[in-house]
Coordinates of C-alpha atoms and ligand atoms in Angstrom, one line a residue:
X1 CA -18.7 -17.9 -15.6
X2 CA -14.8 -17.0 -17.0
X3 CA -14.2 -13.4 -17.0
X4 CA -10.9 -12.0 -17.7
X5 CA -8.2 -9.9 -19.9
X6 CA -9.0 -11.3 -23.8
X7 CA -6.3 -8.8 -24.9
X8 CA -4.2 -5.5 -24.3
X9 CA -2.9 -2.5 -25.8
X10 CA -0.8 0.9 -25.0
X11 CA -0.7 3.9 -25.9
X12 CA 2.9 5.7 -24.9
X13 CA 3.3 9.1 -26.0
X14 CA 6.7 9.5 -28.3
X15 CA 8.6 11.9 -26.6
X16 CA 11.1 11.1 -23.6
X17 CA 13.7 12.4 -21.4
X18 CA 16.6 10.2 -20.5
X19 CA 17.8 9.4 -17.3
X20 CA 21.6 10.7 -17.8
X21 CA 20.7 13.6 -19.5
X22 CA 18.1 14.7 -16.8
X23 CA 20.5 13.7 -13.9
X24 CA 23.0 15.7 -15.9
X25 CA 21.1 18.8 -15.5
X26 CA 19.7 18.6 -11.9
X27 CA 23.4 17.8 -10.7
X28 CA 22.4 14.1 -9.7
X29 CA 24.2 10.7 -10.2
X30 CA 23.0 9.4 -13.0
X31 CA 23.5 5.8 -11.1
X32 CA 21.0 6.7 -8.7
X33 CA 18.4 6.7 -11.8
X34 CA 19.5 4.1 -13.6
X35 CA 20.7 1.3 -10.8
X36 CA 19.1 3.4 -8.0
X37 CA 15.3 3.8 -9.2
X38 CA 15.8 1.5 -12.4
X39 CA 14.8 4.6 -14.1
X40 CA 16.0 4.9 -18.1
X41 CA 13.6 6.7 -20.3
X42 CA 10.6 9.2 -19.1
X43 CA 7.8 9.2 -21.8
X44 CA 6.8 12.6 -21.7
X45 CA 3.4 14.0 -23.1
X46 CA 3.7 16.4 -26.1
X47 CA 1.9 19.8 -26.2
X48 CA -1.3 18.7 -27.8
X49 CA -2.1 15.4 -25.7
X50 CA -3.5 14.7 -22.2
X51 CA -4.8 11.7 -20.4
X52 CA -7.7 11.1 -22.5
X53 CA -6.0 11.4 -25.3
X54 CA -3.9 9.1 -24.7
X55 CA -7.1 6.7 -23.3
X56 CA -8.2 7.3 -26.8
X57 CA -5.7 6.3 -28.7
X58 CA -4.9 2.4 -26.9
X59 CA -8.5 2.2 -27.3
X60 CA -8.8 3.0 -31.2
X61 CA -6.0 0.1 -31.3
X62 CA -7.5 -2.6 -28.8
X63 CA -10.5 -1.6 -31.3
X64 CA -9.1 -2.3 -34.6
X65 CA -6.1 -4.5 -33.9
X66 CA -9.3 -6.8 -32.9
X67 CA -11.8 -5.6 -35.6
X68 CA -14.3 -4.5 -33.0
X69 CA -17.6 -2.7 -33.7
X70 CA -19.0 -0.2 -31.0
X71 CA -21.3 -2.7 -30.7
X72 CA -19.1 -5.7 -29.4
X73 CA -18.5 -2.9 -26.3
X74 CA -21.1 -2.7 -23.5
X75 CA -18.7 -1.1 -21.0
X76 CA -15.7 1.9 -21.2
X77 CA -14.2 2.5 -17.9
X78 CA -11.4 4.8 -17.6
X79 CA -9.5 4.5 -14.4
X80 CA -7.0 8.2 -13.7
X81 CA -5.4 10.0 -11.5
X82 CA -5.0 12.8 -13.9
X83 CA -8.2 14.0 -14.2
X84 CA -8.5 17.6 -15.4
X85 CA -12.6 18.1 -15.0
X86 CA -14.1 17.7 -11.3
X87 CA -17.8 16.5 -12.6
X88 CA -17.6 15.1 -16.3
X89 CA -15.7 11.9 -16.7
X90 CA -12.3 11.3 -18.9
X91 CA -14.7 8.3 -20.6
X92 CA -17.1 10.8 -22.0
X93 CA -14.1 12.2 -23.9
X94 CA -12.9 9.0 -25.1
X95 CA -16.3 8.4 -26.2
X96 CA -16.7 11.2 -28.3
X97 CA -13.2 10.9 -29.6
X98 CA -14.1 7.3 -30.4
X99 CA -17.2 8.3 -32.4
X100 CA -15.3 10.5 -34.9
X101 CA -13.9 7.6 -36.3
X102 CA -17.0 5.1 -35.8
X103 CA -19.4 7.7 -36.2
X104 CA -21.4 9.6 -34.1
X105 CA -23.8 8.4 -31.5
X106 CA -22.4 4.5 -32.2
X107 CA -21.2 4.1 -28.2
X108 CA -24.5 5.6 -26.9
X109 CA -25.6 2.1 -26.1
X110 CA -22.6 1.7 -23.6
X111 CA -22.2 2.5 -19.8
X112 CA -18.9 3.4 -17.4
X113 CA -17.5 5.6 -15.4
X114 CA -14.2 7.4 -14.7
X115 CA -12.6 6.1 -11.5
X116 CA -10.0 7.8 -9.1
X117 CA -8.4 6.4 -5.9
X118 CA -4.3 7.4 -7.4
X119 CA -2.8 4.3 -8.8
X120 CA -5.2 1.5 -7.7
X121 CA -8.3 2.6 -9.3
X122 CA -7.5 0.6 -12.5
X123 CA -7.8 -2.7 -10.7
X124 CA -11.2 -2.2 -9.2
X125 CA -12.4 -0.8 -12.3
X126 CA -11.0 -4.5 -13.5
X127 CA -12.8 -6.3 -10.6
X128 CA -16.0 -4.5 -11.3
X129 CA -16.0 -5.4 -14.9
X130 CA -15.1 -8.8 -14.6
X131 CA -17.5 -9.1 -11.7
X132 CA -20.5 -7.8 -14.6
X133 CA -19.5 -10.6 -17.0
X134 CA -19.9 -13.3 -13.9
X135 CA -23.3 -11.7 -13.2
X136 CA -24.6 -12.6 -16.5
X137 CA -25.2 -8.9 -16.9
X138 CA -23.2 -8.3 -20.1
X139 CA -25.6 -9.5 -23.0
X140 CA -22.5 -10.9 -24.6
X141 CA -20.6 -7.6 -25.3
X142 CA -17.1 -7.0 -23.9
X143 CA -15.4 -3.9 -21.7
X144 CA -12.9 -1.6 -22.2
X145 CA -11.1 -0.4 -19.1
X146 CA -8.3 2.0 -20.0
X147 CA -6.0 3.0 -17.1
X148 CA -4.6 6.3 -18.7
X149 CA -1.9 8.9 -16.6
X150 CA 0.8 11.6 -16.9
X151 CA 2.9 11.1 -13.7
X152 CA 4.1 14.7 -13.0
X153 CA 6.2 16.0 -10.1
X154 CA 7.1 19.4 -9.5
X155 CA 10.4 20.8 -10.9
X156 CA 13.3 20.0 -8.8
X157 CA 11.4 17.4 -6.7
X158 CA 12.6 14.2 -5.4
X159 CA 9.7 12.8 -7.5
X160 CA 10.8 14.4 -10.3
X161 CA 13.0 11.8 -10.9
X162 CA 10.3 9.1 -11.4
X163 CA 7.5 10.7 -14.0
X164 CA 5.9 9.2 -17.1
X165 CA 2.9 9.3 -18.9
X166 CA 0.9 6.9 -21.1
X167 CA -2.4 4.4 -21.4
X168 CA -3.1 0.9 -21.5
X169 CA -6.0 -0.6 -22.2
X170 CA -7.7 -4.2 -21.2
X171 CA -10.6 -5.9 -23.5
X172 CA -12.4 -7.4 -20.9
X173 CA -14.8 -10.8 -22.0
X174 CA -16.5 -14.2 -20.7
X175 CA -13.6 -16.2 -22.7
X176 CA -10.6 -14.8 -22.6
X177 CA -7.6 -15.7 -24.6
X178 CA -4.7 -14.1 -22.2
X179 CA -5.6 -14.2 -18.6
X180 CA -8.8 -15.7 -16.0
X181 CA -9.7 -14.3 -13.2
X182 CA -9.2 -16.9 -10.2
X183 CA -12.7 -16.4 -8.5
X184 CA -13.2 -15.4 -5.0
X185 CA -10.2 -14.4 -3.8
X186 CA -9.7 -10.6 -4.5
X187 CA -8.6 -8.9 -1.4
X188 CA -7.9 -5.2 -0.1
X189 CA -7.2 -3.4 2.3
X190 CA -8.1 0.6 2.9
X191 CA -6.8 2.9 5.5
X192 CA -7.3 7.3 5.3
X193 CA -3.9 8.4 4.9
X194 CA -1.7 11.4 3.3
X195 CA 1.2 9.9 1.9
X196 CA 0.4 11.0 -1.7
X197 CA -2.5 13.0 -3.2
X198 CA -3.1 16.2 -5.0
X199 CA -5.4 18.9 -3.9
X200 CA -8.6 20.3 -6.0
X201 CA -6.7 23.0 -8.8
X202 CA -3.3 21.6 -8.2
X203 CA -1.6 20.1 -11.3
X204 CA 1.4 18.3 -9.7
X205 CA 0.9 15.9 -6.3
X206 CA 2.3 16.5 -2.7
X207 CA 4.3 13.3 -1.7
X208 CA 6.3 12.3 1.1
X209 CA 7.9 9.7 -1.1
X210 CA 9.2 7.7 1.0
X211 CA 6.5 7.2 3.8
X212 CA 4.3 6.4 0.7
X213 CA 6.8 3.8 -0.2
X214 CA 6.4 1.8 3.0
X215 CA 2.8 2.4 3.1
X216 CA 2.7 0.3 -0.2
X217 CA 3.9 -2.2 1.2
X218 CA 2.4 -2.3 4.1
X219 CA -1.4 -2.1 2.8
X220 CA -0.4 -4.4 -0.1
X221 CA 1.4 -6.8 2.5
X222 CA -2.5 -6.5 4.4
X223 CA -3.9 -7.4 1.2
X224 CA -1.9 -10.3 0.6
X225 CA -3.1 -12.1 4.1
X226 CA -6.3 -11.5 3.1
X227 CA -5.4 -13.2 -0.3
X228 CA -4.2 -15.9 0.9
X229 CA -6.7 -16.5 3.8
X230 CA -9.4 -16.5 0.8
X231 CA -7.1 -18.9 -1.4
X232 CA -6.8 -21.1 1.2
X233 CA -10.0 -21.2 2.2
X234 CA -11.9 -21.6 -1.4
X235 CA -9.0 -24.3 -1.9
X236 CA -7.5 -22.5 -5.0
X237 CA -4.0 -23.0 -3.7
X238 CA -3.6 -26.4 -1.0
X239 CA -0.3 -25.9 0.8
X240 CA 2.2 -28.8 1.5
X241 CA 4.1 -28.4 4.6
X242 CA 7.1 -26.1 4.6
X243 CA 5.5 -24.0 1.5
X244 CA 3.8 -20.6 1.4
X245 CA 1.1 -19.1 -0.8
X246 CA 3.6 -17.3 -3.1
X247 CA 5.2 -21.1 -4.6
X248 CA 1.8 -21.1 -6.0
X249 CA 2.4 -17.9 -7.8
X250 CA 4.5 -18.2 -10.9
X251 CA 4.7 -14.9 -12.0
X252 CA 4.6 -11.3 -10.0
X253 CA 3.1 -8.1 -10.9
X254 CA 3.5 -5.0 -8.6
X255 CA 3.1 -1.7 -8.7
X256 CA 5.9 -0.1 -10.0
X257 CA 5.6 4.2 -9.7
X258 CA 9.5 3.3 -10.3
X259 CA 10.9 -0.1 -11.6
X260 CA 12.9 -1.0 -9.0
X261 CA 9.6 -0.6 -6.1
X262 CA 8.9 -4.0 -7.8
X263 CA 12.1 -5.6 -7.0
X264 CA 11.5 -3.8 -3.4
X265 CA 8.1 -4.6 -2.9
X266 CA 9.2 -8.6 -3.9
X267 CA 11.9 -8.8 -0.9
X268 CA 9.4 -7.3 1.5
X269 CA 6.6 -9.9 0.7
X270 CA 9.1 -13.1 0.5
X271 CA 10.7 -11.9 3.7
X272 CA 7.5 -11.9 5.2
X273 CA 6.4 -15.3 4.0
X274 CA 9.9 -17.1 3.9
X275 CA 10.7 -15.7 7.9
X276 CA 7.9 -18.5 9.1
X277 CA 9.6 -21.8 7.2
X278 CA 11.9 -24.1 7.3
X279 CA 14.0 -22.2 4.3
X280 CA 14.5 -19.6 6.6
X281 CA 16.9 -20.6 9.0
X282 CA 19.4 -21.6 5.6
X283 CA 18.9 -17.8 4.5
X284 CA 19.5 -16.5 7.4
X285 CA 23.1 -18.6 8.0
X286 CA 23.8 -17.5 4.3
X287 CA 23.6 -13.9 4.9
X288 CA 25.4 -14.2 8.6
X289 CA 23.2 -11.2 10.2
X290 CA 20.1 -11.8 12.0
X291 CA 16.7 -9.9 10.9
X292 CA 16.6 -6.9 12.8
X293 CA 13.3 -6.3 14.8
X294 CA 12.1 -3.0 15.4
X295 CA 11.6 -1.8 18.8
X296 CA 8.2 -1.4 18.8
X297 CA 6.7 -4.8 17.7
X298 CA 3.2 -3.3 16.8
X299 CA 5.2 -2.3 13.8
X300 CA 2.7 0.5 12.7
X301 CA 4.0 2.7 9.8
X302 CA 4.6 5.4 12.1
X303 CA 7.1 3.1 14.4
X304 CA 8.6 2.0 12.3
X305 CA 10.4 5.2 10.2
X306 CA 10.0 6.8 13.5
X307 CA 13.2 3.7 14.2
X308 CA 16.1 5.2 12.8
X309 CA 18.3 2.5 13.8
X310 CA 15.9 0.1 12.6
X311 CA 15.5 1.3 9.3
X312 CA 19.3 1.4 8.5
X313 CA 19.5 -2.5 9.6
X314 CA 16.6 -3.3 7.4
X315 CA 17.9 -1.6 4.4
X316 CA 21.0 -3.4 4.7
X317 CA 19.1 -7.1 5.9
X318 CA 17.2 -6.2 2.6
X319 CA 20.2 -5.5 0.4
X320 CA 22.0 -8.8 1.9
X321 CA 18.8 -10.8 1.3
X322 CA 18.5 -9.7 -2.5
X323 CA 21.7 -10.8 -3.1
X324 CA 21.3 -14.0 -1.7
X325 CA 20.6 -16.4 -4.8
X326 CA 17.2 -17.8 -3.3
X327 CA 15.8 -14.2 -4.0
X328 CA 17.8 -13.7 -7.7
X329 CA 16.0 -17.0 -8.4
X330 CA 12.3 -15.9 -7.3
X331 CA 13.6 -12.1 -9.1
X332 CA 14.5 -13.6 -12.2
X333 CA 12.3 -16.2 -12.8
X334 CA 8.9 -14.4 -11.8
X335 CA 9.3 -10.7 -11.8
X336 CA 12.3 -9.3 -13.6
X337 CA 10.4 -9.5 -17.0
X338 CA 7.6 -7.2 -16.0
X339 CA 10.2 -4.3 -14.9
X340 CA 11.5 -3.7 -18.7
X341 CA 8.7 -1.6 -20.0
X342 CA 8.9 0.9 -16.4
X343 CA 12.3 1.3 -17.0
X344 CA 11.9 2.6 -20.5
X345 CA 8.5 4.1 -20.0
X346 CA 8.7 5.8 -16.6
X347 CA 5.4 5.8 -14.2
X348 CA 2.3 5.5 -15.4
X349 CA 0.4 5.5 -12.2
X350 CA -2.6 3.6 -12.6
X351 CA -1.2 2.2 -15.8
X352 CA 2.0 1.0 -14.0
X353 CA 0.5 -2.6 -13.2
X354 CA -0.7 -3.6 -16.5
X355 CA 2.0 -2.0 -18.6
X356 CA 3.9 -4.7 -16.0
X357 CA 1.7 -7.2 -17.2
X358 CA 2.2 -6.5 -20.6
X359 CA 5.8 -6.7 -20.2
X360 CA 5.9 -9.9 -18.4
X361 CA 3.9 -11.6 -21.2
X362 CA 6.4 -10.1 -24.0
X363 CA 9.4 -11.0 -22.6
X364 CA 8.6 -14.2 -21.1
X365 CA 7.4 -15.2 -24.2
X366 CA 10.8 -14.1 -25.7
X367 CA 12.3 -16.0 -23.3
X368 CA 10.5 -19.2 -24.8
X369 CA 8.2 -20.0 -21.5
X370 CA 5.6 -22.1 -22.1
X371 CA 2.7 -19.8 -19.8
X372 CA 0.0 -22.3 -20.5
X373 CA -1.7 -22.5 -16.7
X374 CA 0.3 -20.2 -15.1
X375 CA -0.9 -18.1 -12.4
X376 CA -0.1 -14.4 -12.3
X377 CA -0.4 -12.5 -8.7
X378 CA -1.2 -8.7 -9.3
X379 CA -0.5 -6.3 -6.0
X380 CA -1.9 -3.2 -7.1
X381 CA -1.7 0.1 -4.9
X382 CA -3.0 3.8 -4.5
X383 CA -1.8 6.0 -2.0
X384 CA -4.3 8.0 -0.1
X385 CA -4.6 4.5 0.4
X386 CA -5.9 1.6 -0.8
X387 CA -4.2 -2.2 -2.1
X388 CA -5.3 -4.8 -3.8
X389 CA -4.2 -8.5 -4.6
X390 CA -5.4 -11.1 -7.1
X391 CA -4.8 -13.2 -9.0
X392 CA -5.4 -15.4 -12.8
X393 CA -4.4 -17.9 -14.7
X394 CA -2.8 -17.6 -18.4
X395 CA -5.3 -19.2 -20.6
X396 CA -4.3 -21.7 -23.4
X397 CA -4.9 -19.8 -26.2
X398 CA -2.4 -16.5 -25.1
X399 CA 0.2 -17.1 -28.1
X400 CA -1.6 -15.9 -30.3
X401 CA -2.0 -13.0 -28.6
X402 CA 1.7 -12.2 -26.8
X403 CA 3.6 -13.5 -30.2
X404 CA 2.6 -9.8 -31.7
X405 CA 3.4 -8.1 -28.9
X406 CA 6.6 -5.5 -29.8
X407 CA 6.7 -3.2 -27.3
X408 CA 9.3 -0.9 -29.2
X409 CA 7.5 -1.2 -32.3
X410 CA 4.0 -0.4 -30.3
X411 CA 5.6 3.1 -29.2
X412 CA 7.0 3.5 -32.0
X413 CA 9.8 6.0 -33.1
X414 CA 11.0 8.1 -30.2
X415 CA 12.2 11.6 -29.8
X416 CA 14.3 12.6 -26.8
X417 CA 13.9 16.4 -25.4
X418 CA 16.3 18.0 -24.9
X419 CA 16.4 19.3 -21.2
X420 CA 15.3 22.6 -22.0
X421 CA 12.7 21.3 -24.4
X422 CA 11.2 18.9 -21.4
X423 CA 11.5 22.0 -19.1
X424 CA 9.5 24.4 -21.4
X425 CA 7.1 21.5 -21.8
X426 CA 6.8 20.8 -18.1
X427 CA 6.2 24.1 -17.3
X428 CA 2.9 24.1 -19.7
X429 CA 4.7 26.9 -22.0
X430 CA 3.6 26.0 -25.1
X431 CA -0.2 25.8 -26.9
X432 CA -1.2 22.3 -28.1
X433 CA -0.6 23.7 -32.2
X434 CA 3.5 24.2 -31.0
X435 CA 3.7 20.3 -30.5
X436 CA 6.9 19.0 -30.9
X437 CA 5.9 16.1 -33.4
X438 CA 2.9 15.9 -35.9
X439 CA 1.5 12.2 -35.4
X440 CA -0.9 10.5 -37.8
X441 CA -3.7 8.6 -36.9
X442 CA -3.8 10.1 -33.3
X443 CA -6.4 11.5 -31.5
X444 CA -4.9 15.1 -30.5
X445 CA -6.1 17.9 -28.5
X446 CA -6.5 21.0 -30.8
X447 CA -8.0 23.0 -28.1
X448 CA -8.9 24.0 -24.3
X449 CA -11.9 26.9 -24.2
X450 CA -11.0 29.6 -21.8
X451 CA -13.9 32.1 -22.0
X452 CA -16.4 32.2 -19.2
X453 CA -19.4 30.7 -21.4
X454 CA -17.4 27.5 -22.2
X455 CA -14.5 27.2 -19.9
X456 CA -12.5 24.2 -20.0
X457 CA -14.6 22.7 -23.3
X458 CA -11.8 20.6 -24.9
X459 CA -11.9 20.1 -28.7
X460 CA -9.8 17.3 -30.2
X461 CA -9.1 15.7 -33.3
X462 CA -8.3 12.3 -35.1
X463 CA -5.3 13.6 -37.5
X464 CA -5.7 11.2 -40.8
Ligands
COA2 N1 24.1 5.2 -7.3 C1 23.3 4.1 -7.1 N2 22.2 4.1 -6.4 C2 21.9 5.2 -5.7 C3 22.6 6.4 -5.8 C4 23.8 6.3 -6.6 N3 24.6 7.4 -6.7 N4 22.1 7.3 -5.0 C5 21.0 6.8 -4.5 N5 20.8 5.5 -4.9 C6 19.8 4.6 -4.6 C7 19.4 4.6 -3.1 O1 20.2 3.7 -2.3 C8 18.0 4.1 -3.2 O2 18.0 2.7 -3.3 P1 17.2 1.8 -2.2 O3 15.7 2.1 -2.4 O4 17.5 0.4 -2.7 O5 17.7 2.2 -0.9 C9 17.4 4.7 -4.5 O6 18.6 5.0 -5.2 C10 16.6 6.0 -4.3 O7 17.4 6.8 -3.5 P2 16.7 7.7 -2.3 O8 17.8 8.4 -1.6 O9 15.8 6.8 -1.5 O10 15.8 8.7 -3.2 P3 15.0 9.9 -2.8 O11 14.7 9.9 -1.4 O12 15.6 11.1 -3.5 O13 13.6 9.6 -3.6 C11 11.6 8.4 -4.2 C12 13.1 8.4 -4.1 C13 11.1 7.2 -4.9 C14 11.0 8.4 -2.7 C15 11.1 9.7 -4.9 O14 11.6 9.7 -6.2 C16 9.6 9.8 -5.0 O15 9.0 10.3 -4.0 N6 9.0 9.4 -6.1 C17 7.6 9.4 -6.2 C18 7.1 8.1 -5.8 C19 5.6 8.0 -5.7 O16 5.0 8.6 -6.6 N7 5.1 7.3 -4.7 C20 3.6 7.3 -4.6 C21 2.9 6.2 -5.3 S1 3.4 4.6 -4.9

């Protein structure tokens, strides 16, 4: 049986800082967000919304931009890394928020969980939904699995630089309209590590960015062996000689906690799979530097930043190689269109991938490609850490669904902070009735309980 995306929809909160005026203030080149991190606009949450919230709200529109009934829905996942409550889950929230516009008890019938491993949770949440519909075990109902996150770094922070905050949300079903699931040939890979995670009580993460950034692409790099060892072996993909797995891959989604990580995490996969073929050698007399090896060939994360002298010939191998117009090609043609939304958006963590997705499909479309029968690879990551890479295929009927896609006109009508303003709202200042904007038909959080009987009860609020 199919099982795969039918449609999506965000949810990005209206507020944002932009690039120049935050590098403005924290003494920074403003080139370094803009060409350096591909880093324009940070949506920023206003006073009286949080992650589920913001979960809320793309599911009310998934919901009605669809006509769905409670009933159509037999699953609500919500994948986070922001979770504020250690036992009861962000979906139990959406639920209720939900009912007060379908009434109450209508999603009492439905099952899910909230999921957490940092930003890959969303796309096991996927694979275990999709993986329900193949079983049979959905009765003809549909999921929701919302991926929902406020990316916040500590003031004055390296990662400070690369926040963000919204939802998207997937309508999971046995005939979809945008994208199937190839079968059989999800991989991961898992390893216990520190590169990125947030202790119990604290609000912002501890990151060694950087480490995290190679540990990305090692673990995803893992997963994609795996991938293609599956691929090859079900006989999804048959290889001619002198071609590797990713020429059967027409369009890329990665991870992006920044835009340019996908641009990054690209080169490091082609590099990979190019350095074994014929194409190689022709790269490699183009650029007029050989690929530097480290000197350690077990080539272990630690070994390899442990390299100094290494690492400053890779980074300039890499820069030479992504100007080279074999890569600009690949760049262009299969990735560059999912990056748009990240660098007007910011990260969303777990929502990063699909708000990829979503961009991919809106701009391609724009660009007039005909997507019919496509196949779209995912590499999905989560520090701590965990990857994972599949893949689908665009389903004939997708028009119909992309050609409304507006991505400006789905966040709607923005207001920028002014540094200040994003400072006192950083700092948690302000109660959720001192919002900055008054939104209509939101779900809003009017209220966080602080007395011991009913600590942390949270109240919200559909404003008609
Ligand atoms: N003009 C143009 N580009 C510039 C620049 C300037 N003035 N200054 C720096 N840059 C470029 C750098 O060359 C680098 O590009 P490269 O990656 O192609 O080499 C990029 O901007 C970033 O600069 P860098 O010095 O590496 O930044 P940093 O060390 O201050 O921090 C991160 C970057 C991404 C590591 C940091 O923002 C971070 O930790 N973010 C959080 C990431 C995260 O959450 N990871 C975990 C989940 S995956």
């Amino acid at each position: 049986m199919a099982a795969g995306i039918d449609d999506i929809a965000i949810y990005i909160p209206r507020l944002y800082v932009d690039a120049a005026d935050f590098a403005d203030g924290r003494g920074v080149d403003p080139a370094k967000l803009q060409k350096g991190l591909g880093v324009s606009q940070m949506a920023m949450v206003d006073t009286n919304q949080d992650p589920a919230c913001l979960a809320a709200n793309a599911c009310l529109r998934i919901m009605q931009k669809n006509k769905l009934s409670p009933e159509d829905i037999g699953r609500l996942y919500v994948s986070t890394e922001s979770s504020f409550d250690e036992s009861k889950a962000m979906n139990s929230y959406v639920v209720g928020m939900l009912e007060q516009v379908y009434g109450q008890g209508t999603f009492e019938h439905c099952g899910g969980v909230e999921t957490k491993f940092a930003c890959v949770s969303g796309s096991y949440a996927l694979y275990d939904n999709a993986n329900w519909i193949r079983a049979g075990e959905s009765d003809d109902k549909a999921a929701l699995v919302v991926v929902s996150d406020i990316a916040k770094y500590d003031m004055g922070s390296s990662g400070e630089m690369t926040q963000g905050a919204g939802a998207v949300v997937m309508l999971l079903n046995d005939n979809p309209r945008l994208l199937a699931f190839d079968p059989k040939v999800t991989a991961t890979s898992i390893k216990d590590e520190y590169d990125f995670y947030r202790p119990f009580g604290k609000e912002t993460p501890i990151v060694h960015g950087q480490y995290s950034n190679l540990l990305y692409l090692i673990q995803v790099r893992k997963a994609l062996d795996l991938y293609k060892e599956k691929s090859l072996n079900t006989g999804l993909i048959k290889l001619k000689p002198g071609e590797t797995i990713l020429d059967h891959i027409d369009y890329f989604n990665m991870h992006l906690p920044y835009s340019n990580m996908g641009k990054k995490a690209l080169a490091y996969m082609v590099r990979r799979e190019w350095r074994q073929l014929p194409r190689w050698n022709d790269i490699i007399k183009k650029i007029g530097v050989a690929e530097p090896t480290p000197k350690d060939p077990r080539g272990t994360i630690e070994s390899v930043l442990g390299d100094a002298e290494f690492m400053a010939k890779d980074h300039e191998f890499t820069k030479l190689f992504t100007e080279t117009s074999e890569f600009q090609e690949i760049y262009e043609t299969k990735l560059a269109s999912s990056l748009i939304a990240s660098k007007m958006i910011g990260n969303l963590y777990t929502a990063s991938l699909y708000l990829g997705f979503r961009s991919s499909l809106e701009f391609e479309y724009q660009k007039e490609m005909d997507l019919d029968g496509k196949r779209v690879g995912f590499g999905s990551y989560g520090s701590g850490s965990s990857a994972m890479v599949f893949s689908g295929v665009i389903m004939p009927e997708y028009a119909s669904v992309v050609k409304d896609m507006n991505l400006e006109s789905e966040i709607g009508p923005r207001r920028k902070l002014t540094l200040e303003e994003y400072e006192i709202i950083h700092e948690s200042k302000l109660a959720p009735e001192q919002s900055m904007l008054n939104p209509k038909k939101e779900f809003i959080l009017v209220d966080v309980k602080t007395d011991d009987e009913s600590r942390g009860e949270r109240r919200y609020a559909y404003n008609t």
